[in-house]
Amino acid sequence: MSYGCGGGYGYGYGNFVLIVVLFILLIIVGAAFVY
């Protein structure tokens, strides 16, 4: 499993996964600061 320029999944899918992971982390960090 590799992140970056899509890895073995193709450019679009890999970037989508990376963005989703970063977005989830952003929500978690935001919630931690709020509470």
mmCIF file with all atom_site columns, C-alpha atoms in Angstrom, residues 11-28:
data_model
loop_
_atom_site.group_PDB
_atom_site.id
_atom_site.type_symbol
_atom_site.label_atom_id
_atom_site.label_alt_id
_atom_site.label_comp_id
_atom_site.label_asym_id
_atom_site.label_entity_id
_atom_site.label_seq_id
_atom_site.pdbx_PDB_ins_code
_atom_site.Cartn_x
_atom_site.Cartn_y
_atom_site.Cartn_z
_atom_site.occupancy
_atom_site.B_iso_or_equiv
_atom_site.pdbx_formal_charge
_atom_site.auth_seq_id
_atom_site.auth_comp_id
_atom_site.auth_asym_id
_atom_site.auth_atom_id
_atom_site.pdbx_PDB_model_num
ATOM 1  C CA . TYR A 1 11 ? -3.404  8.538  -10.112 1.00 0.00 ? 11 TYR A CA 1
ATOM 2  C CA . GLY A 1 12 ? -7.011  9.564  -9.391  1.00 0.00 ? 12 GLY A CA 1
ATOM 3  C CA . TYR A 1 13 ? -7.862  6.899  -6.791  1.00 0.00 ? 13 TYR A CA 1
ATOM 4  C CA . GLY A 1 14 ? -4.622  7.281  -4.836  1.00 0.00 ? 14 GLY A CA 1
ATOM 5  C CA . ASN A 1 15 ? -4.959  11.052 -4.597  1.00 0.00 ? 15 ASN A CA 1
ATOM 6  C CA . PHE A 1 16 ? -8.603  10.681 -3.539  1.00 0.00 ? 16 PHE A CA 1
ATOM 7  C CA . VAL A 1 17 ? -7.646  8.323  -0.706  1.00 0.00 ? 17 VAL A CA 1
ATOM 8  C CA . LEU A 1 18 ? -4.881  10.661 0.467   1.00 0.00 ? 18 LEU A CA 1
ATOM 9  C CA . ILE A 1 19 ? -7.237  13.667 0.485   1.00 0.00 ? 19 ILE A CA 1
ATOM 10 C CA . VAL A 1 20 ? -9.900  11.720 2.419   1.00 0.00 ? 20 VAL A CA 1
ATOM 11 C CA . VAL A 1 21 ? -7.356  10.627 5.047   1.00 0.00 ? 21 VAL A CA 1
ATOM 12 C CA . LEU A 1 22 ? -6.076  14.180 5.495   1.00 0.00 ? 22 LEU A CA 1
ATOM 13 C CA . PHE A 1 23 ? -9.652  15.491 5.680   1.00 0.00 ? 23 PHE A CA 1
ATOM 14 C CA . ILE A 1 24 ? -10.546 12.989 8.437   1.00 0.00 ? 24 ILE A CA 1
ATOM 15 C CA . LEU A 1 25 ? -7.421  13.931 10.407  1.00 0.00 ? 25 LEU A CA 1
ATOM 16 C CA . LEU A 1 26 ? -8.335  17.598 10.028  1.00 0.00 ? 26 LEU A CA 1
ATOM 17 C CA . ILE A 1 27 ? -11.809 16.941 11.467  1.00 0.00 ? 27 ILE A CA 1
ATOM 18 C CA . ILE A 1 28 ? -10.344 14.998 14.410  1.00 0.00 ? 28 ILE A CA 1
#
